[in-house]
Coordinates of N, CA and C in Angstrom, one line a residue:
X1 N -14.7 10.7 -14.7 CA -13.3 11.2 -14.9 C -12.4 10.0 -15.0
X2 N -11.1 9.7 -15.8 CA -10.4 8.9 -16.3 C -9.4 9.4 -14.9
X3 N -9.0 7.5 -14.8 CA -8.2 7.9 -13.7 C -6.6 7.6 -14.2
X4 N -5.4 8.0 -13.7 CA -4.4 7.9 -14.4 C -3.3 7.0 -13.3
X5 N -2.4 6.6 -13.3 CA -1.6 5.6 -12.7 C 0.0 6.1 -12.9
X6 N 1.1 6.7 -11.8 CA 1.7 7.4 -12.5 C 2.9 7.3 -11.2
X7 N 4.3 7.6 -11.4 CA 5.5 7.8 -10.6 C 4.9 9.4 -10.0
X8 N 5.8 9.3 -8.7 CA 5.5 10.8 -7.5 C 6.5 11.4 -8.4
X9 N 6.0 12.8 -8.5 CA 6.1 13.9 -9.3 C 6.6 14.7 -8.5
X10 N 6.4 15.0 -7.4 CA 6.2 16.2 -6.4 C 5.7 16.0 -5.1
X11 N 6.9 17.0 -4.6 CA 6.5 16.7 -3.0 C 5.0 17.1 -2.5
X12 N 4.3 17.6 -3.6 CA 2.6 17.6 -3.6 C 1.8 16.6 -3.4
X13 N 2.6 15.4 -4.4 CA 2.6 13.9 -4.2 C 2.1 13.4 -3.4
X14 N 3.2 13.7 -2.5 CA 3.5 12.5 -1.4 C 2.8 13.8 0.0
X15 N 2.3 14.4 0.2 CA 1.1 15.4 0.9 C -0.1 14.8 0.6
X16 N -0.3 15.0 -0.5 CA -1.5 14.0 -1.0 C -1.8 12.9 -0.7
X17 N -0.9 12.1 -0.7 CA -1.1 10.3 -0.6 C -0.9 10.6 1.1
X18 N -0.2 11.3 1.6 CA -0.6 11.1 3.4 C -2.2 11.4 3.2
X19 N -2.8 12.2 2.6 CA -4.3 13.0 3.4 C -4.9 11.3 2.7
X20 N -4.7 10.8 1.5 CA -5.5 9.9 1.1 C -5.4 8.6 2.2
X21 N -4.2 8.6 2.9 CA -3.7 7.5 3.4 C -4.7 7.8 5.3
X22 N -4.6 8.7 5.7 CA -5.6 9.4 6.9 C -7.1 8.6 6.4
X23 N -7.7 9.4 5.2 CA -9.0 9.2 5.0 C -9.4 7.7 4.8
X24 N -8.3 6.9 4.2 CA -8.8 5.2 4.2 C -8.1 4.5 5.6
X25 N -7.4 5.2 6.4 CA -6.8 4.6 7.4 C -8.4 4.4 8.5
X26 N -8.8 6.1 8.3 CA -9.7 6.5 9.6 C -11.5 5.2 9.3
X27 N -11.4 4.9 7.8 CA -12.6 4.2 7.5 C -11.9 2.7 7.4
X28 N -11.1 2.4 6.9 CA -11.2 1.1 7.0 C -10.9 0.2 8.4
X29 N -10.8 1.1 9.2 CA -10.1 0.6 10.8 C -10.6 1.2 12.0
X30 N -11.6 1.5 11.5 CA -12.6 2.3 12.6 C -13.4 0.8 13.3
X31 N -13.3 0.4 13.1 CA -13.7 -1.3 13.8 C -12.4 -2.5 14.1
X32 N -11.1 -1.6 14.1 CA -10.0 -2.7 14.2 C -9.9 -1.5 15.3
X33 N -9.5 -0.6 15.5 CA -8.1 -0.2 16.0 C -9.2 0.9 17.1
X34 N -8.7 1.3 18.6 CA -9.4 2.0 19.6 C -9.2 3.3 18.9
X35 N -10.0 4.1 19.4 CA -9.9 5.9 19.3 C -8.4 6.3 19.0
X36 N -7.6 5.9 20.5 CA -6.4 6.6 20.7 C -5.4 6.0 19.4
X37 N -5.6 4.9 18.8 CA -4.8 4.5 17.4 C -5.2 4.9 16.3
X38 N -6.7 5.2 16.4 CA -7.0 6.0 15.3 C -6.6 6.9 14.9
X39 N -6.9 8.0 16.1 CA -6.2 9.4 16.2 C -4.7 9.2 16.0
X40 N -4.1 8.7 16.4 CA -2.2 8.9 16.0 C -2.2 8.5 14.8
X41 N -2.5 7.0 14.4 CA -2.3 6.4 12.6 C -2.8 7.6 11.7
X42 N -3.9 8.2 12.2 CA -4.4 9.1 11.1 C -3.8 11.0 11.4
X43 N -3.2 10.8 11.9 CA -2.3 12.2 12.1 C -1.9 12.7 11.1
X44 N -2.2 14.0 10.9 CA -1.4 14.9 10.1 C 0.0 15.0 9.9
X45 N 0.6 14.6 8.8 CA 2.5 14.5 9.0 C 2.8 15.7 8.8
X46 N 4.5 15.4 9.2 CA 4.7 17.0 9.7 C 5.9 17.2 8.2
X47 N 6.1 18.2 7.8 CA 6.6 19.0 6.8 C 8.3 18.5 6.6
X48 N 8.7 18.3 7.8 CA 9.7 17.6 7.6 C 9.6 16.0 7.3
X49 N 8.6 15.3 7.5 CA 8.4 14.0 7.1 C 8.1 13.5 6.2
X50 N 7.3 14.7 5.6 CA 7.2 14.6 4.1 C 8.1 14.6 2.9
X51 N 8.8 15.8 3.3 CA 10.3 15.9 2.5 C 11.2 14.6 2.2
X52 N 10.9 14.4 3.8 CA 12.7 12.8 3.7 C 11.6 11.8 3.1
X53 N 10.6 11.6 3.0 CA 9.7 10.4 2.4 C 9.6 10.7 0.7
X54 N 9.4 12.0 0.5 CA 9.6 12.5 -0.8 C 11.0 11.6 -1.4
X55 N 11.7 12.4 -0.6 CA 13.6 12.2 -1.0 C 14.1 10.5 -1.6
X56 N 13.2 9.8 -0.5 CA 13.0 8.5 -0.5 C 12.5 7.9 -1.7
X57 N 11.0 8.3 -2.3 CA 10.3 7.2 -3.1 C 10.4 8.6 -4.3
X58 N 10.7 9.6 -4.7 CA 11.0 10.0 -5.4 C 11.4 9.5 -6.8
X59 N 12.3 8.6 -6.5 CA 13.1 7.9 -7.6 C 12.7 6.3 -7.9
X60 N 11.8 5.9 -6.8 CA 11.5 4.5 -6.3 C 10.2 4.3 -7.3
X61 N 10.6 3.1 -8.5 CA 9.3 2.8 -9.2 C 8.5 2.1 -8.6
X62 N 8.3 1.5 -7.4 CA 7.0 0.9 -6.8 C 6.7 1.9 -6.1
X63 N 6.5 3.1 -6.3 CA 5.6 4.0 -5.3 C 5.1 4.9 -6.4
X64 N 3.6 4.6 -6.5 CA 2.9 4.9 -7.6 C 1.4 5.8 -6.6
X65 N 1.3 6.7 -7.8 CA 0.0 7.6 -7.4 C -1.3 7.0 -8.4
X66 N -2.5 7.5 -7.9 CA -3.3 7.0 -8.9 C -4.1 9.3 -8.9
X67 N -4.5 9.3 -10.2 CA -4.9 10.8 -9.7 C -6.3 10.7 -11.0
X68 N -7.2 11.6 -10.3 CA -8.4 12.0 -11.6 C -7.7 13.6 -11.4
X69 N -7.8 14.1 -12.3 CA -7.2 15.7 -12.8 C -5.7 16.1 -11.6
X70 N -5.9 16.7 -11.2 CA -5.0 17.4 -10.4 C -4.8 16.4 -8.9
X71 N -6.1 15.1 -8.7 CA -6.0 14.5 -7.7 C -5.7 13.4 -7.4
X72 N -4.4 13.3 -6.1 CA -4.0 12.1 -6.3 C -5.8 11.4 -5.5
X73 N -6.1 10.5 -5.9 CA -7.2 9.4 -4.9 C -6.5 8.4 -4.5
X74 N -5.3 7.6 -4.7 CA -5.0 6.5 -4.3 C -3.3 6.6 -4.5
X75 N -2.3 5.7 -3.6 CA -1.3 5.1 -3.9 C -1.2 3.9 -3.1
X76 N 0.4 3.6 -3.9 CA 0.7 2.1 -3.9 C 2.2 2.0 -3.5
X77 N 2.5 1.3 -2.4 CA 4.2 1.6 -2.4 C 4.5 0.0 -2.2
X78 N 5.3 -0.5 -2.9 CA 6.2 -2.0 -3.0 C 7.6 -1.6 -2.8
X79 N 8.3 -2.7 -2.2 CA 9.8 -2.5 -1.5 C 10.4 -3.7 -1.8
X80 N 11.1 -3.8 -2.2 CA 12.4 -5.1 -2.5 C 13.7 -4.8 -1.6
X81 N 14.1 -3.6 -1.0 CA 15.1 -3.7 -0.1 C 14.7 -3.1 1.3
X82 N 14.9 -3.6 2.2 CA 14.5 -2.8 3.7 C 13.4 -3.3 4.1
X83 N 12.5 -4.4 3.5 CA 11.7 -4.7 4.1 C 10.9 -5.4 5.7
X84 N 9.6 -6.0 6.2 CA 9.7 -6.6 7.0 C 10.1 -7.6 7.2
X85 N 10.4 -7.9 8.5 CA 10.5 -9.3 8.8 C 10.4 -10.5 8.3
X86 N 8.9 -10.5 7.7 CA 8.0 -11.7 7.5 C 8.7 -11.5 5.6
X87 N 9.3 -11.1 5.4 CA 9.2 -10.6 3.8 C 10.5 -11.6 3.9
X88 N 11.1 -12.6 2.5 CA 12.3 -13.2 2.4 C 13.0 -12.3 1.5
X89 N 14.3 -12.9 1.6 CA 15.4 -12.5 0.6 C 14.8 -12.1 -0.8
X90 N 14.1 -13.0 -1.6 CA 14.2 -13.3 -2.7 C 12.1 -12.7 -3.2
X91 N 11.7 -11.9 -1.9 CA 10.5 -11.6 -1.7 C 10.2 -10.0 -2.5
X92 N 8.9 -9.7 -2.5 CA 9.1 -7.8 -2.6 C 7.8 -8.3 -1.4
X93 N 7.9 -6.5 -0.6 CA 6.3 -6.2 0.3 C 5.6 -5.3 -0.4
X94 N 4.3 -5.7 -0.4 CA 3.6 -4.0 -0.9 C 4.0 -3.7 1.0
X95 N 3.9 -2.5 1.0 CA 3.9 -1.9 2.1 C 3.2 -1.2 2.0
X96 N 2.6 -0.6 1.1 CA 0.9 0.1 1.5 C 0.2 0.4 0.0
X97 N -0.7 0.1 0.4 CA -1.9 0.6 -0.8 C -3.4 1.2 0.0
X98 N -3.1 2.1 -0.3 CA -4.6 2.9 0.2 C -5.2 3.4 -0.9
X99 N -6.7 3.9 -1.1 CA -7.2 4.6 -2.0 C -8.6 5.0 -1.2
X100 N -8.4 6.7 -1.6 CA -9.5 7.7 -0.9 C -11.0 6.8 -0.4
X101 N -11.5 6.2 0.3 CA -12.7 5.8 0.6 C -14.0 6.5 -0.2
X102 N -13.9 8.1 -1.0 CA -14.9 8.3 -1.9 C -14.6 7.6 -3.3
X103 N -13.5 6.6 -3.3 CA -13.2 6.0 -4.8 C -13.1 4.7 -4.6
X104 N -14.1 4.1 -3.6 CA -13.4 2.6 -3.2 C -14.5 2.1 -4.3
X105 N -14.0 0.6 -4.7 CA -15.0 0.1 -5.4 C -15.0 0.7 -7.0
X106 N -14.4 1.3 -7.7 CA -14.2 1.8 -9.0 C -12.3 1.3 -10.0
X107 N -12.1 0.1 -9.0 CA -11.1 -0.6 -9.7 C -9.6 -0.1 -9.3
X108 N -9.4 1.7 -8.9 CA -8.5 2.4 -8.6 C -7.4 1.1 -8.0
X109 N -7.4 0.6 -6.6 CA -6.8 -0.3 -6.2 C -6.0 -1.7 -6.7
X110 N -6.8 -1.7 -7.6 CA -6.3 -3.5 -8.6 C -5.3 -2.5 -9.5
X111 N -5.6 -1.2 -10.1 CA -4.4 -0.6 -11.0 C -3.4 -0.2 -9.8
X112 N -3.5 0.5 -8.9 CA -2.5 0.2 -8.3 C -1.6 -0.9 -8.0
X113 N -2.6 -2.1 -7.3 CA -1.6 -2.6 -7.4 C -0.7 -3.3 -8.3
X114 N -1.1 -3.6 -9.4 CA -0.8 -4.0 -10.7 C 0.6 -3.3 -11.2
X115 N 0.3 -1.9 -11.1 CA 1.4 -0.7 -11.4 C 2.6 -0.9 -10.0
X116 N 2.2 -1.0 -8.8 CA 3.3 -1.6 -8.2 C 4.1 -3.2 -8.2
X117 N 3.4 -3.7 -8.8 CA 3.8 -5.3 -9.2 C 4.3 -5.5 -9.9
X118 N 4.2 -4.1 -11.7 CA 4.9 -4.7 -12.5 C 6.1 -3.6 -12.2
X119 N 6.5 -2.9 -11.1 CA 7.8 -2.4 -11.0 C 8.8 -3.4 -10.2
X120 N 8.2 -4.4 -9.3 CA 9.4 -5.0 -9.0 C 10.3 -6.0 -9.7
X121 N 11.4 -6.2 -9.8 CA 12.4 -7.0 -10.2 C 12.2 -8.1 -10.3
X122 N 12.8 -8.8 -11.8 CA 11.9 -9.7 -12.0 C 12.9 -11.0 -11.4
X123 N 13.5 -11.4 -10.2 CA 14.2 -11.8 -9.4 C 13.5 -12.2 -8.1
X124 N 12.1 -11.4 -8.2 CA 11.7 -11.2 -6.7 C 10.0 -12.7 -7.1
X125 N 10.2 -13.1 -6.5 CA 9.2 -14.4 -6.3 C 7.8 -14.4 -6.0
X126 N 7.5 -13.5 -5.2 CA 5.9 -13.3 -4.4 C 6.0 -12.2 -4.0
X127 N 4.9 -11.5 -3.8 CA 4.8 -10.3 -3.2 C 3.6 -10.1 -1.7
X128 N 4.3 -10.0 -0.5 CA 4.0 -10.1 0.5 C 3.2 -9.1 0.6
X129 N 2.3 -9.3 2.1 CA 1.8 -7.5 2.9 C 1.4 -8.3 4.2
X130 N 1.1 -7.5 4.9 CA 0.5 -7.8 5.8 C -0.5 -6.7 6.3
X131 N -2.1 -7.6 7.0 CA -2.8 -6.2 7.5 C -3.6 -6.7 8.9
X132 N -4.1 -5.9 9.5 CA -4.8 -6.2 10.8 C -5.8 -7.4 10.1
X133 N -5.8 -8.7 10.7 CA -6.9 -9.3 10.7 C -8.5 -8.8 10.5
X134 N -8.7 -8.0 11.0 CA -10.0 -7.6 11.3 C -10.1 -6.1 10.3
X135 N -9.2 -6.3 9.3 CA -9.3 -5.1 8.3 C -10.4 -5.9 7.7
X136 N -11.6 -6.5 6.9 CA -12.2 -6.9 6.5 C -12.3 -6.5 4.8
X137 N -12.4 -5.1 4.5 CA -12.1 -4.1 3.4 C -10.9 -4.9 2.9
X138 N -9.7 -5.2 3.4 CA -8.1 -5.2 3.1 C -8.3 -6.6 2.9
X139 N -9.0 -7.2 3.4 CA -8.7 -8.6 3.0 C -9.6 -9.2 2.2
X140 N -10.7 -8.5 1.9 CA -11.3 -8.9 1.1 C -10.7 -8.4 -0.3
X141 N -9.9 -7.9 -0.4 CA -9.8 -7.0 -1.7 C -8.5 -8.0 -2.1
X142 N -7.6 -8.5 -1.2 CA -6.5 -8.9 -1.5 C -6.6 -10.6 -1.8
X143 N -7.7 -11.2 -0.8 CA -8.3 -12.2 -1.5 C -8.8 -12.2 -2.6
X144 N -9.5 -11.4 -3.0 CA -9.9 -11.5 -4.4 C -9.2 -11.5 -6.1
X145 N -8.0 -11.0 -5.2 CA -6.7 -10.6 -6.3 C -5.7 -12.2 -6.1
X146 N -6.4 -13.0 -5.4 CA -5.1 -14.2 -5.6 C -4.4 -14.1 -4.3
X147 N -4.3 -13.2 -3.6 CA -3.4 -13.5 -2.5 C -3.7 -14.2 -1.2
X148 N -3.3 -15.6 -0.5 CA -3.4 -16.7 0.3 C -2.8 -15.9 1.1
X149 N -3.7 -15.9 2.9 CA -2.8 -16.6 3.9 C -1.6 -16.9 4.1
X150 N -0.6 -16.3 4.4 CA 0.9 -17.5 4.8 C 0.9 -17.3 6.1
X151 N 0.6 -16.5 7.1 CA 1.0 -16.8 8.5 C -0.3 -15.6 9.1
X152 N -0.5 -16.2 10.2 CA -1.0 -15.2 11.1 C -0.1 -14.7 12.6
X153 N -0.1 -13.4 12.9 CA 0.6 -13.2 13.7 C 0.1 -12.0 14.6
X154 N 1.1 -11.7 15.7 CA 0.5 -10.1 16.3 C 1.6 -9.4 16.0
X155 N 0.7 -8.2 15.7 CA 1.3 -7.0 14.9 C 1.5 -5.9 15.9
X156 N 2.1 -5.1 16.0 CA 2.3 -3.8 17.5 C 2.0 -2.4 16.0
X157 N 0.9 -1.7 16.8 CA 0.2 -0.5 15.5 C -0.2 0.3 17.0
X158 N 0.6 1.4 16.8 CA 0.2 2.4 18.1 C 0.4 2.3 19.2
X159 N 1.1 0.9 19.1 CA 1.3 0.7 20.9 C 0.3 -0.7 21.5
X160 N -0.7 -1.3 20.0 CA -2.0 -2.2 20.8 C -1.2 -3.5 19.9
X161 N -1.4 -4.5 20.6 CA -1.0 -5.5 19.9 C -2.3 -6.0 18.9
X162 N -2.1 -6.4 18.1 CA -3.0 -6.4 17.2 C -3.2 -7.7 16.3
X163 N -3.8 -8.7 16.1 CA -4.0 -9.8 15.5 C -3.8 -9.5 13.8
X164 N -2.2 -9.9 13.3 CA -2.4 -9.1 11.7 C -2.5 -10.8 10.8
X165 N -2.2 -10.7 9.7 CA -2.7 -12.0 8.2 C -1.8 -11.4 7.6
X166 N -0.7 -12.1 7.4 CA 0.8 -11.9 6.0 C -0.2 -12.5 4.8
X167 N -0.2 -12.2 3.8 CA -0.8 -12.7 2.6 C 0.2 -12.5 1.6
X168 N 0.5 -13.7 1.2 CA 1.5 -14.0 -0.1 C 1.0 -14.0 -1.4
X169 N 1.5 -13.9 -2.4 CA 1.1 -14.4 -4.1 C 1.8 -14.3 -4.9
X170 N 2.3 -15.5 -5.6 CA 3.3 -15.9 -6.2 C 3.5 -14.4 -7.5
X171 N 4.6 -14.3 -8.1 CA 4.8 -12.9 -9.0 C 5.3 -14.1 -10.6
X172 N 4.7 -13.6 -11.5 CA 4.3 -14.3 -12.5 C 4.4 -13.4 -13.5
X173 N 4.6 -13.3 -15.1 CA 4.7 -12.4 -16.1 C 3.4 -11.9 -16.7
X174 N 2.5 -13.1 -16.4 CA 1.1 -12.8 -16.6 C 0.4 -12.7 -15.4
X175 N -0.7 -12.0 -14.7 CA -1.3 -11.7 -14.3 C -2.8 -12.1 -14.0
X176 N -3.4 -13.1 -13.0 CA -4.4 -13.0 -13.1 C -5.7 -12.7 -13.9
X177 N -5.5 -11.4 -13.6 CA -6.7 -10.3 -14.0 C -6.8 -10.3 -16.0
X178 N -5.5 -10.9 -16.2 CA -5.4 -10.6 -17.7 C -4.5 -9.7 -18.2
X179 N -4.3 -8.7 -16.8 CA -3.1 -7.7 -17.6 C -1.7 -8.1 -17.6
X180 N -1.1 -8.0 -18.9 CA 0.2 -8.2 -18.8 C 1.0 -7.4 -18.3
X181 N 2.3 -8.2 -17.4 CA 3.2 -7.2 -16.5 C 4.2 -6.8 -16.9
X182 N 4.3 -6.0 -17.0 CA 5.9 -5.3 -17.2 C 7.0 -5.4 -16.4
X183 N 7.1 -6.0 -15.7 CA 7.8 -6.4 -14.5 C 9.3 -5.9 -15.0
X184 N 10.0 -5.1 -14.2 CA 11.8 -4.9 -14.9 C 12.6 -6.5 -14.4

């Protein structure tokens, strides 16, 4: 099945990208994070939280779905205003990329991020993230894409302090991988 790469459509959307975001949370961190973080990070969100998150990335072109027919399997959200900490002025963050754990390994992820990369502003210099150290999945994938190291730090996720890895990578009109960016 051809997978497609696409702006949230619907508050079906963004329901979707939580269940997808549960199912790669609960597998890729089941060796980082205790039971009781598991269970709260992968919680069911509540109907009003979806709405105002809807309201939010609705109009926002770094928050991209990936879907085969009717399903989202993967998204990608990048931010250029409101970001973390560790993010500069002149920075963008992905702030998440997940993709369903029955699609991991079928490329879904690199078009994400790609499709979140060529929406940010072409003003913005590198594109940050940060993830638990011991995500192993997350950092292998984001190594592989070009992104370095810039700091190691502790991260607070549920309440546990947590050993996280900021990873940087410069933002360019060409692309690594070969695809050219559309960057606005």
């Amino acid at each position: 099945m051809t997978t497609a790469v696409r702006g949230v459509e619907s508050v079906e959307d963004v329901w979707a990208a939580e269940d997808v975001n549960r199912a790669a949370w609960r597998t890729a961190f089941a060796d980082v994070f205790s039971p009781h973080v598991l269970a709260t990070g992968g919680a069911a969100a509540s109907e009003p939280y979806i709405r105002s998150r809807y309201a939010v990335v609705r109009d926002h072109p770094g928050f991209v779905v990936a879907t085969e027919g009717d399903d989202v399997v993967g998204y990608a959200y990048a931010a250029w205003t409101d970001t973390s900490r560790f993010v500069d002025d002149d920075e963008a963050e992905l702030v998440e990329l997940y993709v369903h754990p029955d699609h991991w390994g079928q490329g879904i992820g690199t078009r994400l991020l790609a499709a979140a990369e060529a929406a940010v502003p072409a003003d913005r210099t590198s594109l940050v993230l940060a993830t638990p150290a011991g995500n192993d999945i997350g950092r292998s994938f984001y190594e592989s894409r070009g992104f370095t190291v810039r700091e190691r730090r502790a991260g607070d996720v549920g309440g546990e302090v947590v050993p996280t890895v900021v990873f940087a990578r410069a933002l360019s009109e060409n692309q690594d991988d070969g695809s050219a960016s559309t960057r606005a």
